[in-house]
PDB file of C-alpha atoms in Angstrom:
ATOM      1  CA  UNK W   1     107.196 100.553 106.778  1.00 84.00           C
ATOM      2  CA  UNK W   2     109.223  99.190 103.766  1.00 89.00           C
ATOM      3  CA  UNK W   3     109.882 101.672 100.776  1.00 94.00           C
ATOM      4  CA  UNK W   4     108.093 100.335  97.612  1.00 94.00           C
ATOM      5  CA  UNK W   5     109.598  99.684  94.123  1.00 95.00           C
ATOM      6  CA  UNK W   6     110.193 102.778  91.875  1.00 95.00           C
ATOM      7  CA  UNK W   7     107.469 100.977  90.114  1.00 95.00           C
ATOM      8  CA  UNK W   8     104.945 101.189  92.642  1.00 96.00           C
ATOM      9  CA  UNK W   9     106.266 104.890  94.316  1.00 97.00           C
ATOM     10  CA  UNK W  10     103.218 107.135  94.200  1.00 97.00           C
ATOM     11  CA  UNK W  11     105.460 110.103  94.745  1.00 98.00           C
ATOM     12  CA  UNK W  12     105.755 112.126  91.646  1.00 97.00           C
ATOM     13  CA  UNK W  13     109.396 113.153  91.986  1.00 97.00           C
ATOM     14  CA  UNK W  14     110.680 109.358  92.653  1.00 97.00           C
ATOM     15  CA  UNK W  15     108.672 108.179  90.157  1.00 96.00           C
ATOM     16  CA  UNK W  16     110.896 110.148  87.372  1.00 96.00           C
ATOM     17  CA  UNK W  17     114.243 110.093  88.991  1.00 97.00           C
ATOM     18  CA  UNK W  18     116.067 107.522  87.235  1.00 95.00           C
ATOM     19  CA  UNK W  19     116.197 103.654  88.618  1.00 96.00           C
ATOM     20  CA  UNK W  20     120.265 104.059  89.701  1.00 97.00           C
ATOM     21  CA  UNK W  21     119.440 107.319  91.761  1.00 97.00           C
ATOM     22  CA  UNK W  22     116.018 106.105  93.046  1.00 97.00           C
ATOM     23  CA  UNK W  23     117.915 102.504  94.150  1.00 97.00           C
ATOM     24  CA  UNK W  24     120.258 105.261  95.616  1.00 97.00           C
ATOM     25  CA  UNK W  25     117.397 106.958  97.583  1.00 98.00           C
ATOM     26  CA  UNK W  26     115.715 103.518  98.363  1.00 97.00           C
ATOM     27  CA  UNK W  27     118.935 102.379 100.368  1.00 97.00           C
ATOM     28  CA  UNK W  28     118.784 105.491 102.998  1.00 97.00           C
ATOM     29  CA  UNK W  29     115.054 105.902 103.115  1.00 98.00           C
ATOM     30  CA  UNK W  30     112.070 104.356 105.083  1.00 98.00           C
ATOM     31  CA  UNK W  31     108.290 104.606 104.932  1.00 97.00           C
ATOM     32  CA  UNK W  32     106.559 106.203 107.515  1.00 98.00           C
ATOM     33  CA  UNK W  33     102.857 106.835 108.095  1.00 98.00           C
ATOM     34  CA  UNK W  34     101.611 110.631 108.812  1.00 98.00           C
ATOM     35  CA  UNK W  35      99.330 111.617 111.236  1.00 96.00           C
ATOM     36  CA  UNK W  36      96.980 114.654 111.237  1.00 93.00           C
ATOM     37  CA  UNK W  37      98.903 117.821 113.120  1.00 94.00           C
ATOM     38  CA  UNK W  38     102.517 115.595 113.036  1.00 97.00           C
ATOM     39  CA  UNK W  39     105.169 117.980 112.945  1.00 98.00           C
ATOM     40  CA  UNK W  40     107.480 117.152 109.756  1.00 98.00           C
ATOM     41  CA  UNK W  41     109.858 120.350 110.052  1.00 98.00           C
ATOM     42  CA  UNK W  42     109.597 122.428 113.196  1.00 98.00           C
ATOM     43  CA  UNK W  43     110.426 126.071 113.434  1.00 97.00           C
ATOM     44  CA  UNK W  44     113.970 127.419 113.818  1.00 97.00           C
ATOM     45  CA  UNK W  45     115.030 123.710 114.956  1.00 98.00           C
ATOM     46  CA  UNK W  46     117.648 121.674 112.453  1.00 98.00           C
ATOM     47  CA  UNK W  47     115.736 119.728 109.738  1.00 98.00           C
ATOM     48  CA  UNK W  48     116.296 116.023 110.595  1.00 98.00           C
ATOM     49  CA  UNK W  49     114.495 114.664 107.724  1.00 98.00           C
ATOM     50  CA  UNK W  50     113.258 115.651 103.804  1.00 98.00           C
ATOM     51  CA  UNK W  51     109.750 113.595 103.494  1.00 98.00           C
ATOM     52  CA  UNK W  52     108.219 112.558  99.360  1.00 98.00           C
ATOM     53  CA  UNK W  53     104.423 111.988 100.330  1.00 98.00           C
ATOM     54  CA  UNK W  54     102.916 109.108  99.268  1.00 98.00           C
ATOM     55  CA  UNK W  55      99.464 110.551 100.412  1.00 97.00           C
ATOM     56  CA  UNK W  56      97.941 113.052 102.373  1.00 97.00           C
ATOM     57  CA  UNK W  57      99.056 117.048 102.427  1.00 97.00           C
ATOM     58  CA  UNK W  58     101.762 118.964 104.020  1.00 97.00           C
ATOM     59  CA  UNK W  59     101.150 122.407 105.365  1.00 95.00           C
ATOM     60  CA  UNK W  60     103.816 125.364 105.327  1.00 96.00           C
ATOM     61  CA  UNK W  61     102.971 128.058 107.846  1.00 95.00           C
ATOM     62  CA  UNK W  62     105.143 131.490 108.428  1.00 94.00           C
ATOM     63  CA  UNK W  63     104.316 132.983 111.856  1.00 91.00           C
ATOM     64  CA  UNK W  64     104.264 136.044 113.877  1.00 89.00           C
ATOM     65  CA  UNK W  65     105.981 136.728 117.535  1.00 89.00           C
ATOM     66  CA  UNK W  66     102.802 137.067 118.544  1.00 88.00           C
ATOM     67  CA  UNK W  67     101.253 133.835 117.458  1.00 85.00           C
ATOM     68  CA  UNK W  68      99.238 135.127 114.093  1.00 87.00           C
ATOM     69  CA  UNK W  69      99.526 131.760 111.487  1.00 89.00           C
ATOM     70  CA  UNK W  70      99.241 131.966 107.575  1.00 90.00           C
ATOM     71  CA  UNK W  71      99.867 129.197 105.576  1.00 91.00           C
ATOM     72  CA  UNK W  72     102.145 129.795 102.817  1.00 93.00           C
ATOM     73  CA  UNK W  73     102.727 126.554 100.677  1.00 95.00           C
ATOM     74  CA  UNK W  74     101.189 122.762 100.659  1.00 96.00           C
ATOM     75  CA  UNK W  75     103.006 119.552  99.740  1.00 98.00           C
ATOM     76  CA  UNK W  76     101.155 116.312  98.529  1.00 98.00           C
ATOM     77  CA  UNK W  77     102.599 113.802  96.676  1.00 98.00           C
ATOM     78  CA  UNK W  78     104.081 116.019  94.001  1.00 97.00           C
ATOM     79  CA  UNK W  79     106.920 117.263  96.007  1.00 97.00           C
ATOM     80  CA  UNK W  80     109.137 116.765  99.004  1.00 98.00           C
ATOM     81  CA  UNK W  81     109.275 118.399 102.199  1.00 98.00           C
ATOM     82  CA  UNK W  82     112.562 119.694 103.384  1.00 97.00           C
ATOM     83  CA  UNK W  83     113.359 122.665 100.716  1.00 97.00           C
ATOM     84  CA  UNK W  84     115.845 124.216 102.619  1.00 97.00           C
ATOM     85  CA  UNK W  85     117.945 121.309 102.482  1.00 96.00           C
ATOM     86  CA  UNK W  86     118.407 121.488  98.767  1.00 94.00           C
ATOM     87  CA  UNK W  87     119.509 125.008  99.012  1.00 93.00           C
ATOM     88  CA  UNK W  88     122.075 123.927 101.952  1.00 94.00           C
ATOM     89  CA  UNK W  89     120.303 125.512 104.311  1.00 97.00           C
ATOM     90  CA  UNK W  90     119.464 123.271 108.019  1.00 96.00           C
ATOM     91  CA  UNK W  91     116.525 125.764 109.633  1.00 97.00           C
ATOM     92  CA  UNK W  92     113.706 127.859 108.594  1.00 97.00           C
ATOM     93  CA  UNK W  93     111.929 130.205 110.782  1.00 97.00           C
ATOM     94  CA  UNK W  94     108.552 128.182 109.101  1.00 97.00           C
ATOM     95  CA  UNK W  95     107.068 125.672 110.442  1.00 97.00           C
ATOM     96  CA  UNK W  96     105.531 122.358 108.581  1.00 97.00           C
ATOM     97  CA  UNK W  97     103.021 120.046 109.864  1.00 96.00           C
ATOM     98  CA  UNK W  98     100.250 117.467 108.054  1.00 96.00           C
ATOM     99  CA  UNK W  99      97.159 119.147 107.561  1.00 94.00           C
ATOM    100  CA  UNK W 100      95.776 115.629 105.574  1.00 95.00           C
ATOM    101  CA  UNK W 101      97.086 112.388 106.634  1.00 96.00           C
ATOM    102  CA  UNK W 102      99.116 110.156 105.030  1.00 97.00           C
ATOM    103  CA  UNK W 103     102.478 108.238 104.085  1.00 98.00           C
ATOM    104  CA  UNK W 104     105.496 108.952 103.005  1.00 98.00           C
ATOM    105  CA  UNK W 105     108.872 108.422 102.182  1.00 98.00           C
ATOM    106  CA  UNK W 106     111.453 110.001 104.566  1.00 98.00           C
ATOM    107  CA  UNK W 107     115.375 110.254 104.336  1.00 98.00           C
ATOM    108  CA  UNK W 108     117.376 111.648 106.989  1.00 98.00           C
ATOM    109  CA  UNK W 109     119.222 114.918 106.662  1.00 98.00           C
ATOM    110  CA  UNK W 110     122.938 114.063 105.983  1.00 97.00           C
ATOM    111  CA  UNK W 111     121.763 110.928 103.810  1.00 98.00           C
ATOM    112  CA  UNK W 112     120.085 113.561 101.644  1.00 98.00           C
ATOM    113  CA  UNK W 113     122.633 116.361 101.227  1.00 97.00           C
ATOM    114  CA  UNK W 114     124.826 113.560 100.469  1.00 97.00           C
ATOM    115  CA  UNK W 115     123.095 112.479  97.568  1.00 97.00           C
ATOM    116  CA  UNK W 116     122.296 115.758  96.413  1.00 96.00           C
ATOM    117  CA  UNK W 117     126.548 116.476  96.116  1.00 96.00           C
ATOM    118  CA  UNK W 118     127.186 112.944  94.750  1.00 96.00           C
ATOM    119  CA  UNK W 119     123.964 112.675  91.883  1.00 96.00           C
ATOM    120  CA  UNK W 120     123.905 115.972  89.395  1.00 95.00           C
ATOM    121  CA  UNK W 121     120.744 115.022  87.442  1.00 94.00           C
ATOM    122  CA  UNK W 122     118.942 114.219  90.982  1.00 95.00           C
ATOM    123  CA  UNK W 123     119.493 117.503  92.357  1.00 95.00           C
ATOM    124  CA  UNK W 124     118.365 118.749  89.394  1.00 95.00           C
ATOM    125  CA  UNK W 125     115.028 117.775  89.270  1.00 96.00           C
ATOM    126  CA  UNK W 126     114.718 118.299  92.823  1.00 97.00           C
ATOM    127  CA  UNK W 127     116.013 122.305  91.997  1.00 96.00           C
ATOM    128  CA  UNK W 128     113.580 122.570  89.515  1.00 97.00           C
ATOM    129  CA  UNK W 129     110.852 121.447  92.179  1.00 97.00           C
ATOM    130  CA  UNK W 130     112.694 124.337  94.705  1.00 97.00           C
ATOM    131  CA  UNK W 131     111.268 126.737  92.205  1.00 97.00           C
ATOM    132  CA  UNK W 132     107.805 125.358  91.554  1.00 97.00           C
ATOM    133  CA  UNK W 133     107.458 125.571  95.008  1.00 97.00           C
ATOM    134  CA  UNK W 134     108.396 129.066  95.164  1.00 97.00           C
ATOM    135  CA  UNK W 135     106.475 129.670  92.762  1.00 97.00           C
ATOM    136  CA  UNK W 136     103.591 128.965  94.759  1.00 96.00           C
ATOM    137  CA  UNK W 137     104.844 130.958  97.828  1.00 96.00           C
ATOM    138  CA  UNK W 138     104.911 133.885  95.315  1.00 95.00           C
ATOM    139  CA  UNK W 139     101.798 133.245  94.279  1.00 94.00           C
ATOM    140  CA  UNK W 140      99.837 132.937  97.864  1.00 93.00           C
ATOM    141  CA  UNK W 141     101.574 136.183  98.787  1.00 93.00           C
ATOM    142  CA  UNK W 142     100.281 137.957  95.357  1.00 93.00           C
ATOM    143  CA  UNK W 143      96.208 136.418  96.053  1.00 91.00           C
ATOM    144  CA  UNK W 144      96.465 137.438  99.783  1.00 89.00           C
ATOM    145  CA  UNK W 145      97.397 140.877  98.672  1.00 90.00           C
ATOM    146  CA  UNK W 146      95.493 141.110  95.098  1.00 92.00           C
ATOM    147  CA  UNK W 147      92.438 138.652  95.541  1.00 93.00           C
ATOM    148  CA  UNK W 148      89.034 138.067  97.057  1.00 93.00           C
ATOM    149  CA  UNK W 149      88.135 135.961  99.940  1.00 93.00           C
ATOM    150  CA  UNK W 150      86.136 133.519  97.330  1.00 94.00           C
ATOM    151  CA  UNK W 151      89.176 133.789  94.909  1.00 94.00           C
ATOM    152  CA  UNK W 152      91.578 132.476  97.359  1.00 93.00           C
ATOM    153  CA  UNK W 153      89.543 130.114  99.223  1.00 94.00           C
ATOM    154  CA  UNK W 154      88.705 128.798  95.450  1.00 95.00           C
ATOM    155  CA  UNK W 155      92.727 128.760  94.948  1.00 95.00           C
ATOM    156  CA  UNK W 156      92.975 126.900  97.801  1.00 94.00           C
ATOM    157  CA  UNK W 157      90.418 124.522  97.655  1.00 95.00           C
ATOM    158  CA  UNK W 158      92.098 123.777  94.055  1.00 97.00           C
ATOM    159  CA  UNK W 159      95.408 123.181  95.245  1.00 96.00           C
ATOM    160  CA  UNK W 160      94.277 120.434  98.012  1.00 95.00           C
ATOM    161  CA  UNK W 161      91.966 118.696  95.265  1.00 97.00           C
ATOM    162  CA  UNK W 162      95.277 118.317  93.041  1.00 97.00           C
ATOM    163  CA  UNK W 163      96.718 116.439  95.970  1.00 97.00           C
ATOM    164  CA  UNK W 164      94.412 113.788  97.259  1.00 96.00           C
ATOM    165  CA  UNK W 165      92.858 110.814  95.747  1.00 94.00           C
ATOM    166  CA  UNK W 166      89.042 111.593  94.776  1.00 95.00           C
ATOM    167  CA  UNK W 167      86.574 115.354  95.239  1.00 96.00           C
ATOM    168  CA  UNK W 168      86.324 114.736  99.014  1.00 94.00           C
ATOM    169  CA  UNK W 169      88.923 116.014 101.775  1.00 94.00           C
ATOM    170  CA  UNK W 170      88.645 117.268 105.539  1.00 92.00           C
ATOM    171  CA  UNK W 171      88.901 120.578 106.201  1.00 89.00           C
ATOM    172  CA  UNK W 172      87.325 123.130 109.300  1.00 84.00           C
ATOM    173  CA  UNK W 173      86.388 126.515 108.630  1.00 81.00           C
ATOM    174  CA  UNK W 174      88.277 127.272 111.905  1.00 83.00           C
ATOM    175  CA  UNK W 175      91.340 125.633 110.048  1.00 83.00           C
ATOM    176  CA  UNK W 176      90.892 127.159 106.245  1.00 87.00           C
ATOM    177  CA  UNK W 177      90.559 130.548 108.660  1.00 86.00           C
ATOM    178  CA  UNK W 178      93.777 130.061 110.278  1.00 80.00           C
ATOM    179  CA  UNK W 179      95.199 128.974 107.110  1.00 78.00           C
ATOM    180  CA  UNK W 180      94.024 132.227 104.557  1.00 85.00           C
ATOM    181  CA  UNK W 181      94.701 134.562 107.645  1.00 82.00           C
ATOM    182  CA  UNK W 182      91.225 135.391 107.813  1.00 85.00           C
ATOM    183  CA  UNK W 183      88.541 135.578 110.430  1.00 86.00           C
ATOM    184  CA  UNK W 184      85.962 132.669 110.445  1.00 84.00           C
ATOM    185  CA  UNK W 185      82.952 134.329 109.885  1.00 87.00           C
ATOM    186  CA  UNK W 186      84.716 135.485 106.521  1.00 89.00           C
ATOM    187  CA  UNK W 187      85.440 131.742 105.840  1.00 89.00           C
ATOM    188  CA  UNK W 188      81.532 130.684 106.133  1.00 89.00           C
ATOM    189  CA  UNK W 189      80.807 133.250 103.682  1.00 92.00           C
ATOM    190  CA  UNK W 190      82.580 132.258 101.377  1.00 93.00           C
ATOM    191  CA  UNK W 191      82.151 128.356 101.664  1.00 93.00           C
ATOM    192  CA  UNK W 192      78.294 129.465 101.629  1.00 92.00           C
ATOM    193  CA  UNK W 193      79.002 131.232  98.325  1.00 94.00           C
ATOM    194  CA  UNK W 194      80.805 128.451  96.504  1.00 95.00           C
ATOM    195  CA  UNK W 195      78.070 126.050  97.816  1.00 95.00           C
ATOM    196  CA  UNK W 196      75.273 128.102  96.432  1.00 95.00           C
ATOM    197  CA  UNK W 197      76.724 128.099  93.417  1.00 96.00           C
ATOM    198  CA  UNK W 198      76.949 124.643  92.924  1.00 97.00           C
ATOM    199  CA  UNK W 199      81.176 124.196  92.956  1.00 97.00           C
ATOM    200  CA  UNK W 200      81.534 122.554  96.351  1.00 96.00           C
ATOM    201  CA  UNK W 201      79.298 120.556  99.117  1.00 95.00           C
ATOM    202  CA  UNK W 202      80.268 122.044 102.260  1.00 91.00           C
ATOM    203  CA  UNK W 203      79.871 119.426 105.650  1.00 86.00           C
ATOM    204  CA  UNK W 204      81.148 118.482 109.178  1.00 81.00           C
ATOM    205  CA  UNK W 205      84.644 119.020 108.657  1.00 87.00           C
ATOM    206  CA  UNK W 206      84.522 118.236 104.866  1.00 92.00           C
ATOM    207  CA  UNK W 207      84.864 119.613 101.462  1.00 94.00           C
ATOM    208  CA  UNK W 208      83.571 117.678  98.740  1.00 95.00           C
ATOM    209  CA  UNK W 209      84.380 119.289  95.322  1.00 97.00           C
ATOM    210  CA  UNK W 210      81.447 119.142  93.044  1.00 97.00           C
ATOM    211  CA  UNK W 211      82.631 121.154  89.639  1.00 98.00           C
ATOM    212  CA  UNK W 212      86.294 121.172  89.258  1.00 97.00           C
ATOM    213  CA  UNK W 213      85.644 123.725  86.220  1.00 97.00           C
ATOM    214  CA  UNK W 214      83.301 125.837  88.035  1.00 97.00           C
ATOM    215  CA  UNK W 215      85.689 126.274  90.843  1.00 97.00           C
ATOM    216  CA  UNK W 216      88.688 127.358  88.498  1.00 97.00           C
ATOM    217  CA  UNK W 217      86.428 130.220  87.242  1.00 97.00           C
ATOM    218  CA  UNK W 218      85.942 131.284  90.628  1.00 96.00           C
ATOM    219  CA  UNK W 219      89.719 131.202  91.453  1.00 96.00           C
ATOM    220  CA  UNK W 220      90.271 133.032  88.280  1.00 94.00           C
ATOM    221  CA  UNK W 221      93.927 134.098  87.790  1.00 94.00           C
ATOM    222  CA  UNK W 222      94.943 132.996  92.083  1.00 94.00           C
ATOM    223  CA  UNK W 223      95.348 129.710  90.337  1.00 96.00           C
ATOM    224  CA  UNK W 224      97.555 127.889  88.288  1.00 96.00           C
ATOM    225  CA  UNK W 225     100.834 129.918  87.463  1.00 96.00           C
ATOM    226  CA  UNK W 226     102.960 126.843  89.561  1.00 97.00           C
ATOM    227  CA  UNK W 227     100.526 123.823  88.217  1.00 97.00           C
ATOM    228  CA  UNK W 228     101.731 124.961  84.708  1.00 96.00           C
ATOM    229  CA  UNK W 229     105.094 125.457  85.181  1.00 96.00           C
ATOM    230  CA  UNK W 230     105.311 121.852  87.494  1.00 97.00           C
ATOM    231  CA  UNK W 231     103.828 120.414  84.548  1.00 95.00           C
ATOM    232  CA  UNK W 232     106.510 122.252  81.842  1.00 94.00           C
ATOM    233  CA  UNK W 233     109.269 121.220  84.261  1.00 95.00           C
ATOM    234  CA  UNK W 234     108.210 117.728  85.907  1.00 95.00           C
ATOM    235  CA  UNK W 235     105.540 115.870  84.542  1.00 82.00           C
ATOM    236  CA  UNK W 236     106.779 115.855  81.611  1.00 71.00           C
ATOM    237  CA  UNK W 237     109.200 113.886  82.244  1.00 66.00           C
ATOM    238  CA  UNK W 238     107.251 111.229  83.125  1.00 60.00           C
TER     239      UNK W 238
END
């Protein structure tokens, strides 16, 4: 797939770089399309490749030795997949896969960390998404611990909605329970609860959020530390 004009990039953090170090980017990258469950970094292997999605959501899970799953950051088009590589680091004991599909643009590893050395103002926005994205780890570690079940799956459902086009995404309640570490009874309680109260139309495999405002209330204080900061930092500059 080719990689479109800066003008037509739907990645956040290519859309602001500046034309001489996106042209830069352009020349080493190429478009690739995402399919549901595709591994994009796999766990304790060398990173091969840092991915911007165009579309669609990438999923960040930490894992036990005995197979217990948690997801503890998501990617859409606002970031880039491939962290580690900014701090000069080539593994992570994490593993990343595409929980929505999509597109995106992907750069191989070297290609990358060379840039990163050569372009100062390029790394720099990419550090400043490093610690957005932290941000967010911190954040899912702080609602697992200090939160309700309908507080986080609120948080959640939040996050995804900031990443896709339009209210409606797929999602299982075998997934979300894999996903918030929680059994899936739990998970059907809580979708029930948000349905009932009018902030989300629960079906076969989909979420459709109904009242965006609604649903904040619910997540209370589990949401929006990172958006605000991302939005000090990044958007801004756009």
């Amino acid at each position: 797939m080719p990689v479109p004009s800066q003008r037509y990039v739907r990645n956040h953090l290519l859309s602001i770089l500046s034309p001489d170090d996106y042209e830069a980017i352009q020349s080493v990258a190429e478009g690739v399309a995402l399919g549901r469950r595709d591994i994009l970094i796999a766990a304790n292997k060398s990173i091969t490749h840092v991915y911007f999605l165009e579309s669609g959501i990438g999923s960040e899970v930490a894992a036990t030795p005995e197979g217990r799953r948690i997801e503890v950051c998501i990617t859409g088009p606002e970031g880039i997949v491939g962290v580690p590589l900014l701090l000069d680091v080539d593994r992570t004991p994490h593993e990343t896969f595409v929980q929505i599909e999509g597109d995106a643009v992907r750069v191989e590893a070297t290609a990358f960390r060379r840039l990163i050395e050569e372009r100062r103002l390029l790394r720099g926005i990419f550090a400043h998404y490093a610690y957005v994205a932290h941000l967010q780890t911190a954040g899912t570690a702080l609602s697992n611990g200090s939160h309700t079940l309908e507080e986080r799956l609120a948080r959640w459902l939040l996050m995804c909605h900031d990443r896709v086009d339009g209210d409606e995404f797929p999602v299982t309640h075998e997934f979300l329970s894999t996903m918030l570490g929680v059994r899936r009874p739990g998970v059907t309680t809580a979708i029930h609860s948000l349905e009932g109260a009018g902030m989300i139309k629960a079906r076969r495999s989909h979420v459709q959020v109904l009242d965006r405002d609604k649903l904040k209330a619910a997540a209370g204080d589990s949401y929006g530390v990172p958006e605000t900061e991302y939005r000090r930092l990044l958007w801004a500059r756009r």
